[in-house]
Amino acid sequence: GENVEQHPSTLSVQEGDSAVIKCTYSDSASNYFPWYKQELGKRPQLIIDIRSNVGEKKDQRIAVTLNKTAKHFSLHITETQPEDSAVYFCAASKGNSGYALNFGKGTSLLVTP
Amino acid sequence: NAGVTQTPKFQVLKTGQSMTLQCAQDMNHEYMSWYRQDPGMGLRLIHYSVGAGITDQGEVPNGYNVSRSTTEDFPLRLLSAAPSQTSVYFCASSYSPSEQYFGPGTRLTVT
């Protein structure tokens, strides 16, 4: 089946530093790549997404980059804050459907004051 | 709008029992999906639907059935529960290849 690999599995940064999470995917037909944030005991919530016709997207302190040739995409969080601490999941669409997703295994981000 | 709702929030089953996890959305979304989440495994797609009457299998469909008789509802049936099905189950919906809205989840324990 299609695979999404996510690294690192855990990441600890100091408040104010940047955090980068990387994902690779195997399905060349994937065209939609969202990132979800999940706090303990809560549902995943979309924080940013990117489509295959775009190389980079930014929303305040969060940015995502996509390299379709290499089949990898990354999440960048700048000026991290303690409330950014959570588990982050990348995902890639199942083929070009967009609405069914294959998820990475998650990155547990800890931002220490 | 209530968004995506799931019932029950918690459930304990004995091995071999059957049950249905309910999922409903009031956003008129065509697309709905079921995922299970296990520690260290991320979310894995069980089944999904692209509209009423249309369903397809995801990554881990064995032991689960779905149907989609209305746009609003997408129930997940466990035919004969096994301890390996202990997990947190999330239902999600979307109107296009875009943001999937997740329900609050159902925590299922099979003993």
Short mmCIF file of C-alpha atoms in Angstrom, two decimals:
data_model
loop_
_atom_site.label_atom_id
_atom_site.label_comp_id
_atom_site.label_asym_id
_atom_site.label_seq_id
_atom_site.Cartn_x
_atom_site.Cartn_y
_atom_site.Cartn_z
CA GLY A 1 0.00 0.00 0.00
CA GLU A 2 0.94 3.64 -0.09
CA ASN A 3 3.42 4.78 2.57
CA VAL A 4 4.01 8.07 4.28
CA GLU A 5 7.20 8.21 6.32
CA GLN A 6 7.58 10.96 8.93
CA HIS A 7 10.68 12.10 10.81
CA PRO A 8 11.60 12.69 13.54
CA SER A 9 9.24 10.81 15.83
CA THR A 10 10.07 13.17 18.71
CA LEU A 11 11.41 16.71 18.65
CA SER A 12 12.31 18.96 21.55
CA VAL A 13 13.09 22.65 20.99
CA GLN A 14 13.42 25.72 23.14
CA GLU A 15 10.82 28.43 22.97
CA GLY A 16 11.59 30.81 20.14
CA ASP A 17 13.53 28.26 18.11
CA SER A 18 12.32 26.77 14.83
CA ALA A 19 11.02 23.23 14.36
CA VAL A 20 11.11 21.22 11.14
CA ILE A 21 9.27 17.97 10.47
CA LYS A 22 9.83 16.02 7.27
CA CYS A 23 7.69 13.52 5.37
CA THR A 24 8.13 11.39 2.29
CA TYR A 25 5.41 9.61 0.32
CA SER A 26 5.37 6.81 -2.20
CA ASP A 27 2.15 7.34 -4.20
CA SER A 28 3.09 9.45 -7.23
CA ALA A 29 -0.61 10.23 -7.80
CA SER A 30 -0.97 12.00 -4.45
CA ASN A 31 -1.84 15.65 -4.97
CA TYR A 32 -2.95 16.93 -1.59
CA PHE A 33 -0.75 17.14 1.53
CA PRO A 34 -2.24 18.36 4.81
CA TRP A 35 -0.68 18.68 8.24
CA TYR A 36 -2.64 18.02 11.40
CA LYS A 37 -2.00 18.96 15.01
CA GLN A 38 -3.36 16.75 17.76
CA GLU A 39 -3.33 17.69 21.41
CA LEU A 40 -3.60 14.99 24.03
CA GLY A 41 -7.04 13.40 24.09
CA LYS A 42 -8.39 15.59 21.30
CA ARG A 43 -9.20 15.20 17.64
CA PRO A 44 -6.70 16.02 14.88
CA GLN A 45 -7.08 19.54 13.55
CA LEU A 46 -5.84 20.84 10.23
CA ILE A 47 -3.16 23.51 10.56
CA ILE A 48 -1.99 23.91 6.96
CA ASP A 49 -2.21 22.08 3.65
CA ILE A 50 -0.60 22.26 0.23
CA ARG A 51 -1.58 21.01 -3.19
CA SER A 52 0.72 19.54 -5.80
CA ASN A 53 0.71 22.61 -8.04
CA VAL A 54 2.26 24.73 -5.29
CA GLY A 55 5.81 24.51 -3.94
CA GLU A 56 5.41 26.48 -0.72
CA LYS A 57 2.67 27.89 1.47
CA LYS A 58 2.90 30.04 4.56
CA ASP A 59 0.44 30.97 7.29
CA GLN A 60 1.93 33.23 9.97
CA ARG A 61 4.50 31.12 11.86
CA ILE A 62 3.77 27.94 9.93
CA ALA A 63 5.02 27.04 6.45
CA VAL A 64 4.96 23.93 4.32
CA THR A 65 7.19 23.10 1.37
CA LEU A 66 6.62 20.41 -1.24
CA ASN A 67 9.06 18.76 -3.63
CA LYS A 68 7.00 16.55 -5.94
CA THR A 69 10.01 15.25 -7.84
CA ALA A 70 11.61 13.94 -4.67
CA LYS A 71 8.22 13.09 -3.12
CA HIS A 72 8.85 14.89 0.12
CA PHE A 73 7.25 17.72 2.03
CA SER A 74 8.11 19.52 5.24
CA LEU A 75 6.48 21.53 8.00
CA HIS A 76 8.34 24.53 9.40
CA ILE A 77 7.26 26.25 12.61
CA THR A 78 9.13 29.43 13.48
CA GLU A 79 9.27 31.25 16.83
CA THR A 80 7.89 28.23 18.62
CA GLN A 81 5.74 28.68 21.72
CA PRO A 82 4.87 26.21 24.52
CA GLU A 83 1.33 25.94 23.13
CA ASP A 84 2.82 24.48 19.93
CA SER A 85 3.59 21.34 21.96
CA ALA A 86 1.49 18.52 20.46
CA VAL A 87 1.70 15.61 18.05
CA TYR A 88 1.89 16.63 14.40
CA PHE A 89 0.84 14.36 11.55
CA CYS A 90 1.57 14.72 7.89
CA ALA A 91 -0.66 13.06 5.32
CA ALA A 92 -0.86 12.47 1.59
CA SER A 93 -4.02 11.93 -0.42
CA LYS A 94 -4.91 8.43 -1.51
CA GLY A 95 -4.17 8.82 -5.18
CA ASN A 96 -5.63 12.04 -6.51
CA SER A 97 -8.86 11.64 -4.56
CA GLY A 98 -7.92 14.12 -1.86
CA TYR A 99 -10.56 13.07 0.57
CA ALA A 100 -9.02 9.82 1.82
CA LEU A 101 -5.64 10.25 3.44
CA ASN A 102 -2.58 8.16 4.28
CA PHE A 103 -0.99 9.48 7.46
CA GLY A 104 2.54 9.48 8.79
CA LYS A 105 3.08 8.06 12.27
CA GLY A 106 3.39 11.45 13.91
CA THR A 107 5.98 13.70 15.53
CA SER A 108 5.69 14.56 19.19
CA LEU A 109 6.88 18.17 19.52
CA LEU A 110 7.83 19.57 22.91
CA VAL A 111 8.56 23.27 23.24
CA THR A 112 10.25 24.11 26.52
CA PRO A 113 10.11 27.62 27.98
CA ASN B 1 -23.80 23.25 12.95
CA ALA B 2 -22.79 20.35 15.17
CA GLY B 3 -20.06 19.39 12.69
CA VAL B 4 -19.06 15.73 12.88
CA THR B 5 -20.52 13.80 15.79
CA GLN B 6 -19.64 10.32 16.99
CA THR B 7 -21.32 8.02 19.47
CA PRO B 8 -20.54 6.49 21.82
CA LYS B 9 -17.51 8.29 23.32
CA PHE B 10 -16.36 5.17 25.15
CA GLN B 11 -17.22 1.49 24.73
CA VAL B 12 -16.04 -1.76 26.25
CA LEU B 13 -16.81 -4.98 24.40
CA LYS B 14 -16.11 -8.61 25.02
CA THR B 15 -14.38 -10.66 22.34
CA GLY B 16 -16.89 -11.85 19.78
CA GLN B 17 -19.49 -9.16 20.41
CA SER B 18 -20.66 -6.94 17.60
CA MET B 19 -21.46 -3.25 17.66
CA THR B 20 -21.88 -0.18 15.48
CA LEU B 21 -20.00 3.06 15.90
CA GLN B 22 -22.13 5.95 14.77
CA CYS B 23 -20.93 8.95 12.76
CA ALA B 24 -23.02 11.82 11.50
CA GLN B 25 -22.29 15.18 9.90
CA ASP B 26 -24.56 18.12 9.21
CA MET B 27 -22.34 19.96 6.73
CA ASN B 28 -23.68 18.20 3.62
CA HIS B 29 -20.23 16.76 2.92
CA GLU B 30 -20.03 14.13 0.21
CA TYR B 31 -16.90 12.47 1.50
CA MET B 32 -16.60 10.58 4.76
CA SER B 33 -13.91 8.31 6.21
CA TRP B 34 -13.17 6.12 9.20
CA TYR B 35 -9.71 5.97 10.77
CA ARG B 36 -8.29 4.11 13.72
CA GLN B 37 -5.51 5.52 15.85
CA ASP B 38 -3.14 3.32 17.81
CA PRO B 39 -0.13 4.51 19.85
CA GLY B 40 2.87 5.11 17.59
CA MET B 41 0.91 4.17 14.47
CA GLY B 42 -0.65 7.43 13.40
CA LEU B 43 -4.09 7.26 11.85
CA ARG B 44 -4.90 4.39 9.54
CA LEU B 45 -7.74 4.49 7.04
CA ILE B 46 -10.36 1.75 7.50
CA HIS B 47 -13.08 2.60 4.97
CA TYR B 48 -14.21 5.66 3.10
CA SER B 49 -17.16 6.87 1.08
CA VAL B 50 -17.39 9.36 -1.78
CA GLY B 51 -21.15 9.69 -1.56
CA ALA B 52 -24.37 7.95 -0.59
CA GLY B 53 -24.30 4.35 -1.76
CA ILE B 54 -20.56 4.34 -2.54
CA THR B 55 -17.90 2.95 -0.20
CA ASP B 56 -14.38 1.64 -0.59
CA GLN B 57 -11.73 -0.04 1.53
CA GLY B 58 -8.80 1.71 3.10
CA GLU B 59 -5.59 0.37 4.55
CA VAL B 60 -7.03 -1.81 7.35
CA PRO B 61 -10.59 -2.89 6.42
CA ASN B 62 -10.62 -6.43 7.81
CA GLY B 63 -13.17 -6.98 10.56
CA TYR B 64 -15.14 -3.84 9.74
CA ASN B 65 -18.15 -3.11 7.54
CA VAL B 66 -19.61 0.20 6.43
CA SER B 67 -22.59 1.46 4.51
CA ARG B 68 -23.69 4.92 3.39
CA SER B 69 -27.42 5.09 2.89
CA THR B 70 -27.61 8.86 3.48
CA THR B 71 -25.23 11.77 3.01
CA GLU B 72 -25.31 12.49 6.73
CA ASP B 73 -24.52 9.10 8.27
CA PHE B 74 -21.61 6.71 7.93
CA PRO B 75 -21.75 3.94 10.56
CA LEU B 76 -18.89 1.53 11.17
CA ARG B 77 -19.79 -2.02 12.16
CA LEU B 78 -17.57 -4.42 14.04
CA LEU B 79 -18.83 -7.88 13.20
CA SER B 80 -17.02 -9.92 15.85
CA ALA B 81 -14.84 -7.79 18.09
CA ALA B 82 -11.24 -8.86 18.74
CA PRO B 83 -8.68 -7.43 21.21
CA SER B 84 -6.66 -6.18 18.18
CA GLN B 85 -9.53 -3.77 17.49
CA THR B 86 -8.90 -1.92 20.75
CA SER B 87 -8.22 1.59 19.48
CA VAL B 88 -9.51 5.13 19.16
CA TYR B 89 -11.77 5.51 16.14
CA PHE B 90 -12.18 8.80 14.30
CA CYS B 91 -14.72 9.62 11.66
CA ALA B 92 -13.99 12.48 9.24
CA SER B 93 -15.84 14.29 6.48
CA SER B 94 -15.02 16.78 3.75
CA TYR B 95 -16.77 18.48 0.83
CA SER B 96 -13.86 18.40 -1.58
CA PRO B 97 -10.19 17.50 -1.70
CA SER B 98 -9.71 19.84 1.21
CA GLU B 99 -9.88 20.05 4.97
CA GLN B 100 -11.19 16.91 6.60
CA TYR B 101 -13.23 17.59 9.69
CA PHE B 102 -12.70 14.98 12.37
CA GLY B 103 -15.22 13.90 14.94
CA PRO B 104 -14.30 13.73 18.65
CA GLY B 105 -13.47 10.02 18.49
CA THR B 106 -14.70 6.79 20.10
CA ARG B 107 -12.40 4.98 22.50
CA LEU B 108 -13.04 1.24 22.14
CA THR B 109 -11.66 -1.46 24.40
CA VAL B 110 -12.13 -5.14 23.57
CA THR B 111 -11.44 -7.57 26.41
#
